[in-house]
Amino acid sequence: MTHMEFLKKFKRFNPFESSLGVLGFFLIALCFIGCFFFLDYRAVSRGLRTRALPGSLAWLGSEVSPLSSPALPSSETVVDGLPEFLEEGGDGCNVFDGDWVWDESYPLYQSQNCSLLDVGFRCSENGRPDSFYTKWRWQPKHCNLPRFDAKVMLEKLRNRRVVFVGDSIGRNQWESFLCILSSAVSNKSSIYEVNGSPITKHTGFLVFKFRDFNCTIEYYRAPFLVVQGRPPPGAPKKVKITLRVDKMDWSSKQWRGADVMVFNTGHWWNYEKTIRGGCYFQEGKKVKMDMSVNDAYKRSLKTLLDWVASHVNMRETQVFFRTYSPVHFRGGDWKSGGSCHLETLPDLSSLPVSPETWPHMKASNDVLSGQSNNSQAMKLDLLNVTVMTYPRKDGHASLYYQALGLGPAPLHRQDCSHWCLPGVPDSWNELLYALFLKRESMHTRYSTEPSAAQEGNRKISNNYGDRQTATLVPVPVKVIKHIAGSRERHLSDECISSFSTNIT
């Protein structure tokens, strides 16, 4: 090319035409990226399911898509070909063996429509931008669960009491239960706290009454379940407070007579919240200076079972023990910058972990399984939520536990223990609802069959599959790796005042 030809071409060159081409390409690319982020989440989750098996944690592909669970306007969302849990065909179904599936008909309520929620659980109202975590439903592998029908439950609870006892994760579940039930009540003023107390974490107990049904849904803060008190005379100076592992919490007198009891404990049973703060363990009048946290936890569970056996009429009261709720701090723990704020999907890469790495799971399994000779303990229902909850790293409050005006929390102060509501605890309550209705239906079924009454009682207490005896089901083998020293954050309501500077 000669110099003259090059100059002619250069004169004909229009830089604006090139710029417009680049600009057009940029806009198209921007639109493509925008469409990707705003795709319906079903396109992202198609073919991905989480399956929590008793012996493994695995993610399966196209065997069943989340889209295969249709959103039905009726009270139940079903998968074709599976028996209904409440019918006879579902008697042997292990409802804790299943999958998280996408369901457009969820959540069961909206936080802005429920006044019975702590600010800390109102993630959406506190600025969380996504709502994907509210759209997952728990689907058992071998049967269909009934969808939680608040009107049905309220009728069943007419003139009855439901009591939740435990730590603030138990409170998380209690508030979920309140909101689900209140969604069926048009006159919200008919729901009130009997002592006029507001929803606040700084209250030892709260009792909400549904006036039109004359039922109460109660919460008692007892993070250890056993008595916390001053050390006995002669105790070493470093003992600031003791846990009476052989005596139930002082509020236990108020639990008696309830028709449904839901217990939980575990998050406070660690070195940070006990021995490091000067809290040791006591049996009788003696402080057990050499007792480990794990052994003390086991002893307290034994105390719970003994209390249930001696103070609860299991023919009239249904007792649940909810297992440990996993935490999901990444890159640290609650006090060292651990985070979960970027998690918007359930965990797609769950790996097998030995139960020995999860002390709370192993301890509760050892104690509960060891009570096979205790006829009362055999009737206790295990809400075995640990393995099913493990993949739900997307459901925590993370940065969004402060009121919207205060803005998101600092990145180094995240809450990866508690759950957004609506969210994961709603699924725990759907399981509770199903087990409650199962017991009710079986009572009705066998009330007309005296010869089968004994067998009926055995089945009522054993909703986890056919067994030789009605023993408690062992905790599944595969569990999440225990995060050593994990602690509940922003739980100042549950701090023991005598060493609140050490425990938050």
Short mmCIF file of C-alpha atoms in Angstrom, two decimals:
data_model
loop_
_atom_site.label_atom_id
_atom_site.label_comp_id
_atom_site.label_asym_id
_atom_site.label_seq_id
_atom_site.Cartn_x
_atom_site.Cartn_y
_atom_site.Cartn_z
CA MET A 1 0.00 0.00 0.00
CA THR A 2 1.44 3.35 -1.06
CA HIS A 3 1.57 6.36 1.21
CA MET A 4 -1.07 8.09 -0.93
CA GLU A 5 -3.54 5.18 -0.55
CA PHE A 6 -3.00 5.12 3.22
CA LEU A 7 -3.69 8.87 3.49
CA LYS A 8 -6.89 8.49 1.45
CA LYS A 9 -8.14 5.73 3.72
CA PHE A 10 -7.21 7.70 6.80
CA LYS A 11 -9.24 10.67 5.56
CA ARG A 12 -12.26 8.42 4.98
CA PHE A 13 -11.94 6.95 8.53
CA ASN A 14 -14.77 8.12 10.84
CA PRO A 15 -13.89 7.49 14.53
CA PHE A 16 -17.51 7.89 15.58
CA GLU A 17 -18.57 4.84 13.56
CA SER A 18 -16.02 2.72 15.45
CA SER A 19 -17.07 4.20 18.77
CA LEU A 20 -20.70 3.44 18.10
CA GLY A 21 -19.81 -0.17 17.34
CA VAL A 22 -17.89 -0.51 20.57
CA LEU A 23 -20.68 1.19 22.49
CA GLY A 24 -23.25 -1.12 20.95
CA PHE A 25 -21.24 -4.17 21.84
CA PHE A 26 -20.86 -2.87 25.41
CA LEU A 27 -24.62 -2.31 25.78
CA ILE A 28 -25.43 -5.78 24.44
CA ALA A 29 -22.91 -7.34 26.83
CA LEU A 30 -24.38 -5.33 29.72
CA CYS A 31 -27.90 -6.49 28.89
CA PHE A 32 -26.72 -10.09 28.72
CA ILE A 33 -25.07 -9.86 32.12
CA GLY A 34 -28.14 -8.16 33.58
CA CYS A 35 -30.41 -10.88 32.24
CA PHE A 36 -28.17 -13.51 33.82
CA PHE A 37 -28.51 -11.97 37.27
CA PHE A 38 -32.25 -11.49 36.99
CA LEU A 39 -33.04 -14.93 35.62
CA ASP A 40 -35.76 -16.81 37.42
CA TYR A 41 -33.92 -18.82 40.04
CA ARG A 42 -35.43 -22.00 38.71
CA ALA A 43 -33.12 -21.71 35.70
CA VAL A 44 -30.16 -21.62 38.06
CA SER A 45 -31.34 -24.45 40.24
CA ARG A 46 -32.69 -26.75 37.51
CA GLY A 47 -31.47 -30.26 38.06
CA LEU A 48 -29.86 -29.52 41.42
CA ARG A 49 -31.23 -31.02 44.57
CA THR A 50 -29.79 -31.67 47.95
CA ARG A 51 -30.40 -35.09 49.38
CA ALA A 52 -29.70 -35.78 53.03
CA LEU A 53 -29.40 -39.51 53.48
CA PRO A 54 -28.88 -41.27 56.79
CA GLY A 55 -25.50 -42.47 55.55
CA SER A 56 -24.38 -39.72 53.22
CA LEU A 57 -24.81 -36.20 51.95
CA ALA A 58 -25.02 -36.07 48.16
CA TRP A 59 -26.16 -33.72 45.44
CA LEU A 60 -28.07 -35.38 42.67
CA GLY A 61 -28.61 -34.21 39.14
CA SER A 62 -31.50 -34.65 36.80
CA GLU A 63 -33.22 -37.51 38.61
CA VAL A 64 -35.82 -35.07 39.84
CA SER A 65 -35.74 -31.35 39.18
CA PRO A 66 -36.93 -28.71 41.64
CA LEU A 67 -39.51 -27.90 39.01
CA SER A 68 -41.03 -31.33 39.44
CA SER A 69 -42.63 -30.16 42.68
CA PRO A 70 -45.59 -28.12 41.50
CA ALA A 71 -47.00 -25.28 43.53
CA LEU A 72 -50.55 -26.32 44.33
CA PRO A 73 -53.27 -24.04 45.66
CA SER A 74 -54.38 -26.75 48.07
CA SER A 75 -52.97 -27.40 51.54
CA GLU A 76 -50.49 -29.97 50.26
CA THR A 77 -47.72 -29.92 47.67
CA VAL A 78 -47.14 -33.45 46.45
CA VAL A 79 -44.86 -35.53 44.28
CA ASP A 80 -46.75 -38.06 42.17
CA GLY A 81 -46.31 -41.67 43.16
CA LEU A 82 -45.32 -41.05 46.78
CA PRO A 83 -47.66 -41.91 49.67
CA GLU A 84 -48.96 -39.20 51.95
CA PHE A 85 -47.21 -39.15 55.31
CA LEU A 86 -50.51 -38.75 57.19
CA GLU A 87 -52.05 -41.79 55.52
CA GLU A 88 -51.33 -45.43 56.37
CA GLY A 89 -48.99 -45.74 53.43
CA GLY A 90 -46.71 -43.16 55.01
CA ASP A 91 -46.38 -44.86 58.41
CA GLY A 92 -42.80 -46.01 57.85
CA CYS A 93 -41.54 -42.86 56.12
CA ASN A 94 -38.42 -41.18 57.50
CA VAL A 95 -39.31 -37.55 56.93
CA PHE A 96 -35.73 -36.42 57.64
CA ASP A 97 -34.39 -38.29 54.62
CA GLY A 98 -35.09 -36.02 51.69
CA ASP A 99 -34.29 -33.06 49.47
CA TRP A 100 -34.59 -29.31 49.28
CA VAL A 101 -36.74 -28.49 46.26
CA TRP A 102 -37.66 -25.17 44.71
CA ASP A 103 -41.30 -24.21 45.26
CA GLU A 104 -42.79 -20.95 43.99
CA SER A 105 -45.70 -21.20 46.44
CA TYR A 106 -43.39 -20.49 49.37
CA PRO A 107 -42.83 -18.78 51.80
CA LEU A 108 -45.75 -19.50 54.10
CA TYR A 109 -45.90 -15.84 55.22
CA GLN A 110 -44.13 -12.51 54.74
CA SER A 111 -42.18 -10.88 57.57
CA GLN A 112 -43.79 -7.50 56.99
CA ASN A 113 -47.17 -9.09 57.71
CA CYS A 114 -46.08 -10.58 61.04
CA SER A 115 -45.61 -8.32 64.06
CA LEU A 116 -44.36 -11.25 66.14
CA LEU A 117 -40.76 -11.17 64.88
CA ASP A 118 -37.58 -9.79 66.36
CA VAL A 119 -35.90 -7.17 64.20
CA GLY A 120 -32.88 -9.45 63.95
CA PHE A 121 -34.79 -12.06 61.94
CA ARG A 122 -36.38 -9.61 59.47
CA CYS A 123 -33.63 -9.94 56.86
CA SER A 124 -35.67 -8.77 53.89
CA GLU A 125 -36.88 -5.68 55.72
CA ASN A 126 -33.34 -5.05 56.96
CA GLY A 127 -32.01 -4.77 53.42
CA ARG A 128 -31.20 -8.28 52.23
CA PRO A 129 -31.50 -7.97 48.44
CA ASP A 130 -32.36 -11.58 47.51
CA SER A 131 -35.28 -13.77 48.56
CA PHE A 132 -34.21 -17.08 47.03
CA TYR A 133 -33.69 -18.57 50.50
CA THR A 134 -37.45 -18.36 51.14
CA LYS A 135 -38.35 -20.55 48.15
CA TRP A 136 -36.94 -23.91 49.21
CA ARG A 137 -39.24 -26.62 50.55
CA TRP A 138 -38.23 -29.83 52.29
CA GLN A 139 -39.38 -32.91 50.36
CA PRO A 140 -38.97 -36.33 52.04
CA LYS A 141 -37.61 -39.03 49.78
CA HIS A 142 -40.33 -41.64 50.37
CA CYS A 143 -43.50 -39.68 51.17
CA ASN A 144 -45.21 -36.32 50.84
CA LEU A 145 -45.43 -33.96 53.79
CA PRO A 146 -48.60 -31.97 54.38
CA ARG A 147 -48.19 -28.27 53.76
CA PHE A 148 -48.52 -26.37 57.04
CA ASP A 149 -52.17 -25.33 57.24
CA ALA A 150 -52.37 -22.73 59.99
CA LYS A 151 -56.15 -22.93 60.26
CA VAL A 152 -56.02 -26.69 60.79
CA MET A 153 -53.27 -26.35 63.38
CA LEU A 154 -55.07 -23.64 65.31
CA GLU A 155 -58.17 -25.82 65.51
CA LYS A 156 -56.06 -28.72 66.72
CA LEU A 157 -54.51 -26.46 69.35
CA ARG A 158 -57.79 -25.08 70.62
CA ASN A 159 -57.65 -24.95 74.45
CA ARG A 160 -54.07 -26.24 74.37
CA ARG A 161 -50.52 -25.09 75.20
CA VAL A 162 -47.37 -25.33 73.08
CA VAL A 163 -44.07 -24.71 74.90
CA PHE A 164 -40.66 -24.07 73.31
CA VAL A 165 -37.67 -24.33 75.67
CA GLY A 166 -34.05 -23.65 74.77
CA ASP A 167 -31.63 -21.11 73.35
CA SER A 168 -32.15 -18.31 70.83
CA ILE A 169 -32.15 -20.74 67.90
CA GLY A 170 -35.16 -22.29 69.64
CA ARG A 171 -36.59 -18.80 69.83
CA ASN A 172 -35.95 -18.51 66.09
CA GLN A 173 -38.16 -21.56 65.59
CA TRP A 174 -40.77 -20.32 68.07
CA GLU A 175 -41.17 -17.01 66.24
CA SER A 176 -41.48 -18.88 62.95
CA PHE A 177 -44.26 -20.96 64.50
CA LEU A 178 -46.02 -17.82 65.74
CA CYS A 179 -45.88 -16.17 62.32
CA ILE A 180 -47.18 -19.22 60.48
CA LEU A 181 -50.13 -19.50 62.86
CA SER A 182 -50.87 -15.76 62.83
CA SER A 183 -51.11 -15.82 59.03
CA ALA A 184 -54.51 -17.52 59.43
CA VAL A 185 -55.85 -14.92 61.89
CA SER A 186 -57.46 -11.84 60.36
CA ASN A 187 -57.88 -9.96 63.65
CA LYS A 188 -54.24 -9.55 64.69
CA SER A 189 -55.24 -7.80 67.90
CA SER A 190 -56.64 -11.12 69.13
CA ILE A 191 -53.03 -12.34 69.42
CA TYR A 192 -51.23 -10.85 72.39
CA GLU A 193 -48.57 -11.48 75.02
CA VAL A 194 -50.40 -12.31 78.24
CA ASN A 195 -48.17 -10.10 80.40
CA GLY A 196 -48.06 -7.23 77.93
CA SER A 197 -44.39 -7.83 77.14
CA PRO A 198 -43.12 -6.90 73.67
CA ILE A 199 -41.17 -9.23 71.41
CA THR A 200 -37.64 -8.67 72.63
CA LYS A 201 -34.64 -10.87 73.24
CA HIS A 202 -34.20 -9.44 76.71
CA THR A 203 -37.17 -11.30 78.14
CA GLY A 204 -36.78 -14.60 79.98
CA PHE A 205 -40.10 -15.98 78.80
CA LEU A 206 -42.97 -14.91 76.57
CA VAL A 207 -46.48 -16.34 76.33
CA PHE A 208 -48.58 -15.39 73.32
CA LYS A 209 -52.26 -16.18 73.41
CA PHE A 210 -54.48 -16.72 70.39
CA ARG A 211 -57.68 -15.51 72.01
CA ASP A 212 -60.17 -16.94 69.52
CA PHE A 213 -58.71 -20.43 70.01
CA ASN A 214 -57.83 -20.12 73.70
CA CYS A 215 -54.37 -21.51 73.03
CA THR A 216 -50.95 -20.25 74.05
CA ILE A 217 -47.61 -20.53 72.25
CA GLU A 218 -44.88 -20.08 74.85
CA TYR A 219 -41.12 -19.59 74.88
CA TYR A 220 -38.81 -20.12 77.87
CA ARG A 221 -35.18 -19.08 77.61
CA ALA A 222 -33.04 -21.90 78.99
CA PRO A 223 -29.94 -22.18 76.79
CA PHE A 224 -28.51 -25.06 78.84
CA LEU A 225 -31.90 -26.54 79.92
CA VAL A 226 -30.39 -27.06 83.38
CA VAL A 227 -30.04 -24.67 86.34
CA GLN A 228 -27.47 -21.89 86.25
CA GLY A 229 -26.58 -20.70 89.72
CA ARG A 230 -24.00 -19.60 92.22
CA PRO A 231 -21.30 -22.07 93.21
CA PRO A 232 -21.68 -23.95 96.50
CA PRO A 233 -19.67 -22.90 99.60
CA GLY A 234 -16.03 -23.94 99.43
CA ALA A 235 -15.83 -23.94 95.62
CA PRO A 236 -12.51 -22.77 94.09
CA LYS A 237 -12.25 -19.03 93.48
CA LYS A 238 -12.10 -19.43 89.72
CA VAL A 239 -15.62 -20.90 89.78
CA LYS A 240 -17.89 -17.91 89.19
CA ILE A 241 -21.05 -19.82 88.36
CA THR A 242 -22.11 -23.43 87.99
CA LEU A 243 -24.39 -25.44 85.80
CA ARG A 244 -26.37 -27.94 87.84
CA VAL A 245 -26.29 -30.72 85.26
CA ASP A 246 -28.52 -32.87 87.47
CA LYS A 247 -31.32 -30.31 87.87
CA MET A 248 -33.65 -28.79 85.30
CA ASP A 249 -33.93 -25.04 84.78
CA TRP A 250 -35.92 -23.06 87.35
CA SER A 251 -38.63 -22.34 84.77
CA SER A 252 -39.40 -26.06 84.39
CA LYS A 253 -42.34 -25.72 86.78
CA GLN A 254 -44.00 -23.49 84.19
CA TRP A 255 -43.58 -26.03 81.41
CA ARG A 256 -45.67 -28.67 83.13
CA GLY A 257 -49.11 -29.37 81.72
CA ALA A 258 -48.26 -28.30 78.18
CA ASP A 259 -49.76 -30.34 75.35
CA VAL A 260 -46.71 -29.98 73.11
CA MET A 261 -43.12 -29.41 74.28
CA VAL A 262 -40.19 -28.58 71.98
CA PHE A 263 -36.74 -28.67 73.57
CA ASN A 264 -33.37 -27.69 72.10
CA THR A 265 -29.88 -27.02 73.41
CA GLY A 266 -26.33 -27.20 72.11
CA HIS A 267 -25.05 -23.82 70.97
CA TRP A 268 -24.03 -22.78 74.47
CA TRP A 269 -22.29 -26.05 75.25
CA ASN A 270 -18.76 -25.03 74.35
CA TYR A 271 -15.59 -23.97 76.15
CA GLU A 272 -16.09 -20.27 75.39
CA LYS A 273 -19.46 -20.04 77.09
CA THR A 274 -18.63 -22.24 80.04
CA ILE A 275 -15.19 -22.94 81.47
CA ARG A 276 -13.40 -19.98 79.90
CA GLY A 277 -15.86 -17.63 81.62
CA GLY A 278 -15.59 -19.36 84.98
CA CYS A 279 -18.64 -21.56 84.56
CA TYR A 280 -18.11 -25.13 85.81
CA PHE A 281 -20.37 -28.10 86.29
CA GLN A 282 -22.02 -29.23 89.49
CA GLU A 283 -23.73 -32.44 90.60
CA GLY A 284 -25.41 -32.37 93.95
CA LYS A 285 -23.29 -30.11 96.14
CA LYS A 286 -20.01 -30.93 94.43
CA VAL A 287 -18.36 -28.97 91.62
CA LYS A 288 -16.89 -31.35 89.04
CA MET A 289 -13.73 -29.45 88.14
CA ASP A 290 -12.55 -32.21 85.81
CA MET A 291 -15.84 -32.70 83.96
CA SER A 292 -15.54 -31.85 80.27
CA VAL A 293 -18.08 -29.75 78.39
CA ASN A 294 -19.08 -32.78 76.33
CA ASP A 295 -19.65 -34.97 79.40
CA ALA A 296 -21.63 -32.19 81.06
CA TYR A 297 -23.77 -31.85 77.95
CA LYS A 298 -24.51 -35.58 77.99
CA ARG A 299 -25.37 -35.43 81.69
CA SER A 300 -27.80 -32.56 81.10
CA LEU A 301 -29.57 -34.51 78.35
CA LYS A 302 -29.92 -37.45 80.74
CA THR A 303 -31.44 -35.02 83.25
CA LEU A 304 -33.92 -33.84 80.63
CA LEU A 305 -35.02 -37.41 79.86
CA ASP A 306 -35.38 -38.18 83.57
CA TRP A 307 -37.47 -35.04 84.04
CA VAL A 308 -39.74 -35.95 81.14
CA ALA A 309 -40.16 -39.46 82.54
CA SER A 310 -41.16 -38.22 85.99
CA HIS A 311 -43.09 -35.01 85.23
CA VAL A 312 -44.75 -35.48 81.83
CA ASN A 313 -47.74 -37.64 80.98
CA MET A 314 -46.69 -38.83 77.54
CA ARG A 315 -50.17 -40.07 76.74
CA GLU A 316 -51.35 -36.46 76.81
CA THR A 317 -48.22 -34.51 75.89
CA GLN A 318 -46.12 -34.81 72.75
CA VAL A 319 -42.45 -34.06 73.46
CA PHE A 320 -39.94 -33.11 70.78
CA PHE A 321 -36.18 -32.70 71.01
CA ARG A 322 -34.77 -30.68 68.13
CA THR A 323 -31.19 -31.50 67.24
CA TYR A 324 -28.34 -29.06 66.69
CA SER A 325 -28.77 -26.32 64.07
CA PRO A 326 -25.56 -25.96 61.98
CA VAL A 327 -23.66 -22.69 61.77
CA HIS A 328 -21.99 -21.60 58.54
CA PHE A 329 -19.15 -19.21 59.32
CA ARG A 330 -16.54 -19.19 56.56
CA GLY A 331 -13.04 -17.79 56.93
CA GLY A 332 -13.28 -17.58 60.69
CA ASP A 333 -15.83 -17.81 63.46
CA TRP A 334 -18.25 -15.31 64.99
CA LYS A 335 -15.46 -13.23 66.56
CA SER A 336 -12.74 -13.52 63.94
CA GLY A 337 -14.37 -12.28 60.77
CA GLY A 338 -16.32 -15.39 59.76
CA SER A 339 -18.85 -14.64 57.04
CA CYS A 340 -21.83 -15.98 55.10
CA HIS A 341 -23.25 -12.82 53.50
CA LEU A 342 -22.41 -13.89 49.94
CA GLU A 343 -24.30 -17.18 50.20
CA THR A 344 -27.49 -17.17 48.15
CA LEU A 345 -27.65 -20.87 47.21
CA PRO A 346 -27.79 -24.03 49.29
CA ASP A 347 -24.48 -25.86 49.50
CA LEU A 348 -23.96 -27.91 46.35
CA SER A 349 -20.81 -29.66 47.52
CA SER A 350 -21.63 -31.37 50.81
CA LEU A 351 -18.91 -33.84 51.72
CA PRO A 352 -19.05 -36.78 54.13
CA VAL A 353 -17.78 -35.94 57.61
CA SER A 354 -17.33 -38.27 60.55
CA PRO A 355 -19.77 -37.73 63.45
CA GLU A 356 -16.76 -37.64 65.78
CA THR A 357 -16.04 -34.15 64.42
CA TRP A 358 -19.47 -32.98 65.64
CA PRO A 359 -19.51 -33.44 69.43
CA HIS A 360 -23.07 -32.21 69.93
CA MET A 361 -24.44 -34.69 67.43
CA LYS A 362 -22.50 -37.63 68.80
CA ALA A 363 -23.32 -36.73 72.42
CA SER A 364 -27.06 -36.40 71.86
CA ASN A 365 -27.07 -39.59 69.79
CA ASP A 366 -25.25 -41.49 72.53
CA VAL A 367 -27.62 -40.33 75.25
CA LEU A 368 -30.88 -40.67 73.35
CA SER A 369 -29.99 -44.04 71.85
CA GLY A 370 -28.89 -45.26 75.26
CA GLN A 371 -32.36 -44.77 76.67
CA SER A 372 -33.94 -47.70 74.83
CA ASN A 373 -35.01 -49.22 78.14
CA ASN A 374 -36.75 -46.02 79.22
CA SER A 375 -40.36 -46.33 78.08
CA GLN A 376 -40.91 -42.57 78.35
CA ALA A 377 -37.78 -41.71 76.38
CA MET A 378 -38.91 -44.06 73.62
CA LYS A 379 -41.97 -41.87 73.12
CA LEU A 380 -39.93 -38.71 72.62
CA ASP A 381 -39.99 -37.44 69.02
CA LEU A 382 -36.62 -36.46 67.58
CA LEU A 383 -36.73 -33.46 65.25
CA ASN A 384 -33.56 -34.51 63.50
CA VAL A 385 -32.86 -31.30 61.58
CA THR A 386 -29.04 -31.20 61.65
CA VAL A 387 -28.23 -33.01 58.41
CA MET A 388 -31.14 -31.54 56.45
CA THR A 389 -30.16 -28.04 57.60
CA TYR A 390 -26.46 -28.36 56.84
CA PRO A 391 -26.72 -27.39 53.13
CA ARG A 392 -28.69 -24.21 53.95
CA LYS A 393 -25.75 -21.85 54.31
CA ASP A 394 -27.86 -19.36 52.33
CA GLY A 395 -30.46 -18.85 55.04
CA HIS A 396 -28.61 -16.99 57.83
CA ALA A 397 -29.12 -13.38 58.91
CA SER A 398 -25.45 -12.57 58.02
CA LEU A 399 -25.28 -8.74 57.70
CA TYR A 400 -29.02 -8.18 57.88
CA TYR A 401 -29.88 -8.44 61.57
CA GLN A 402 -30.03 -4.69 62.21
CA ALA A 403 -33.00 -2.46 61.45
CA LEU A 404 -32.89 -0.90 57.99
CA GLY A 405 -32.10 2.57 59.33
CA LEU A 406 -28.92 1.25 60.93
CA GLY A 407 -27.73 -0.30 57.70
CA PRO A 408 -26.07 -3.69 57.23
CA ALA A 409 -23.78 -4.85 60.02
CA PRO A 410 -19.99 -4.61 59.62
CA LEU A 411 -18.47 -7.38 57.54
CA HIS A 412 -16.52 -8.68 60.53
CA ARG A 413 -19.63 -8.93 62.74
CA GLN A 414 -21.86 -11.33 60.86
CA ASP A 415 -24.53 -13.66 62.22
CA CYS A 416 -24.16 -17.08 60.61
CA SER A 417 -25.99 -18.90 63.43
CA HIS A 418 -29.51 -17.45 63.41
CA TRP A 419 -31.89 -17.75 60.49
CA CYS A 420 -33.81 -15.23 58.43
CA LEU A 421 -37.58 -15.46 58.71
CA PRO A 422 -39.37 -16.59 56.69
CA GLY A 423 -36.79 -19.26 56.07
CA VAL A 424 -35.26 -22.51 57.26
CA PRO A 425 -37.04 -22.76 60.67
CA ASP A 426 -40.36 -22.79 58.81
CA SER A 427 -39.34 -26.19 57.40
CA TRP A 428 -38.55 -27.44 60.91
CA ASN A 429 -42.05 -26.41 61.90
CA GLU A 430 -43.58 -28.14 58.91
CA LEU A 431 -41.94 -31.34 60.15
CA LEU A 432 -43.26 -30.66 63.66
CA TYR A 433 -46.71 -30.05 62.17
CA ALA A 434 -46.58 -33.33 60.24
CA LEU A 435 -45.46 -35.37 63.26
CA PHE A 436 -48.09 -33.70 65.43
CA LEU A 437 -50.88 -34.50 62.96
CA LYS A 438 -49.53 -38.03 62.53
CA ARG A 439 -49.85 -38.67 66.24
CA GLU A 440 -53.35 -37.18 66.26
CA SER A 441 -54.47 -39.29 63.31
CA MET A 442 -53.00 -42.47 64.73
CA HIS A 443 -54.70 -41.88 68.06
CA THR A 444 -57.95 -41.59 66.16
CA ARG A 445 -57.18 -44.62 64.00
CA TYR A 446 -56.35 -46.94 66.87
CA SER A 447 -59.02 -45.68 69.25
CA THR A 448 -61.45 -47.96 67.39
CA GLU A 449 -59.05 -50.92 67.42
CA PRO A 450 -58.41 -51.91 71.06
CA SER A 451 -56.46 -55.02 70.09
CA ALA A 452 -54.01 -52.90 68.13
CA ALA A 453 -53.61 -50.14 70.73
CA GLN A 454 -50.25 -51.28 71.97
CA GLU A 455 -48.84 -51.53 68.46
CA GLY A 456 -50.34 -48.14 67.66
CA ASN A 457 -48.58 -46.49 70.57
CA ARG A 458 -45.29 -47.99 69.40
CA LYS A 459 -45.73 -46.56 65.91
CA ILE A 460 -46.74 -43.14 67.21
CA SER A 461 -43.40 -42.73 68.88
CA ASN A 462 -41.36 -44.16 66.02
CA ASN A 463 -41.86 -42.16 62.83
CA TYR A 464 -38.47 -43.06 61.43
CA GLY A 465 -39.01 -46.46 59.89
CA ASP A 466 -39.82 -50.02 60.90
CA ARG A 467 -37.69 -51.30 63.79
CA GLN A 468 -37.60 -54.31 66.08
CA THR A 469 -38.23 -52.07 69.08
CA ALA A 470 -39.41 -48.50 69.41
CA THR A 471 -35.99 -47.06 70.11
CA LEU A 472 -34.82 -43.61 69.14
CA VAL A 473 -33.25 -43.44 65.71
CA PRO A 474 -29.47 -42.91 65.75
CA VAL A 475 -28.25 -39.61 64.35
CA PRO A 476 -27.16 -39.94 60.68
CA VAL A 477 -23.48 -40.66 60.17
CA LYS A 478 -22.59 -37.88 57.73
CA VAL A 479 -22.61 -34.40 59.29
CA ILE A 480 -21.01 -31.04 58.82
CA LYS A 481 -17.53 -30.46 60.14
CA HIS A 482 -17.84 -28.91 63.59
CA ILE A 483 -16.44 -25.41 63.78
CA ALA A 484 -14.47 -25.42 67.02
CA GLY A 485 -15.46 -22.72 69.42
CA SER A 486 -18.39 -21.58 67.30
CA ARG A 487 -20.61 -19.34 69.31
CA GLU A 488 -23.90 -17.65 68.92
CA ARG A 489 -23.44 -14.01 68.19
CA HIS A 490 -25.56 -11.03 69.21
CA LEU A 491 -27.33 -13.14 71.86
CA SER A 492 -26.95 -10.76 74.76
CA ASP A 493 -30.40 -11.74 75.97
CA GLU A 494 -29.07 -15.12 76.97
CA CYS A 495 -25.85 -14.01 78.62
CA ILE A 496 -25.24 -15.01 82.18
CA SER A 497 -24.92 -11.69 83.95
CA SER A 498 -22.15 -12.77 86.28
CA PHE A 499 -19.77 -13.24 83.35
CA SER A 500 -21.43 -11.34 80.52
CA THR A 501 -18.12 -9.73 79.64
CA ASN A 502 -16.85 -13.12 78.55
CA ILE A 503 -19.95 -14.41 76.79
CA THR A 504 -22.07 -12.56 74.29
#
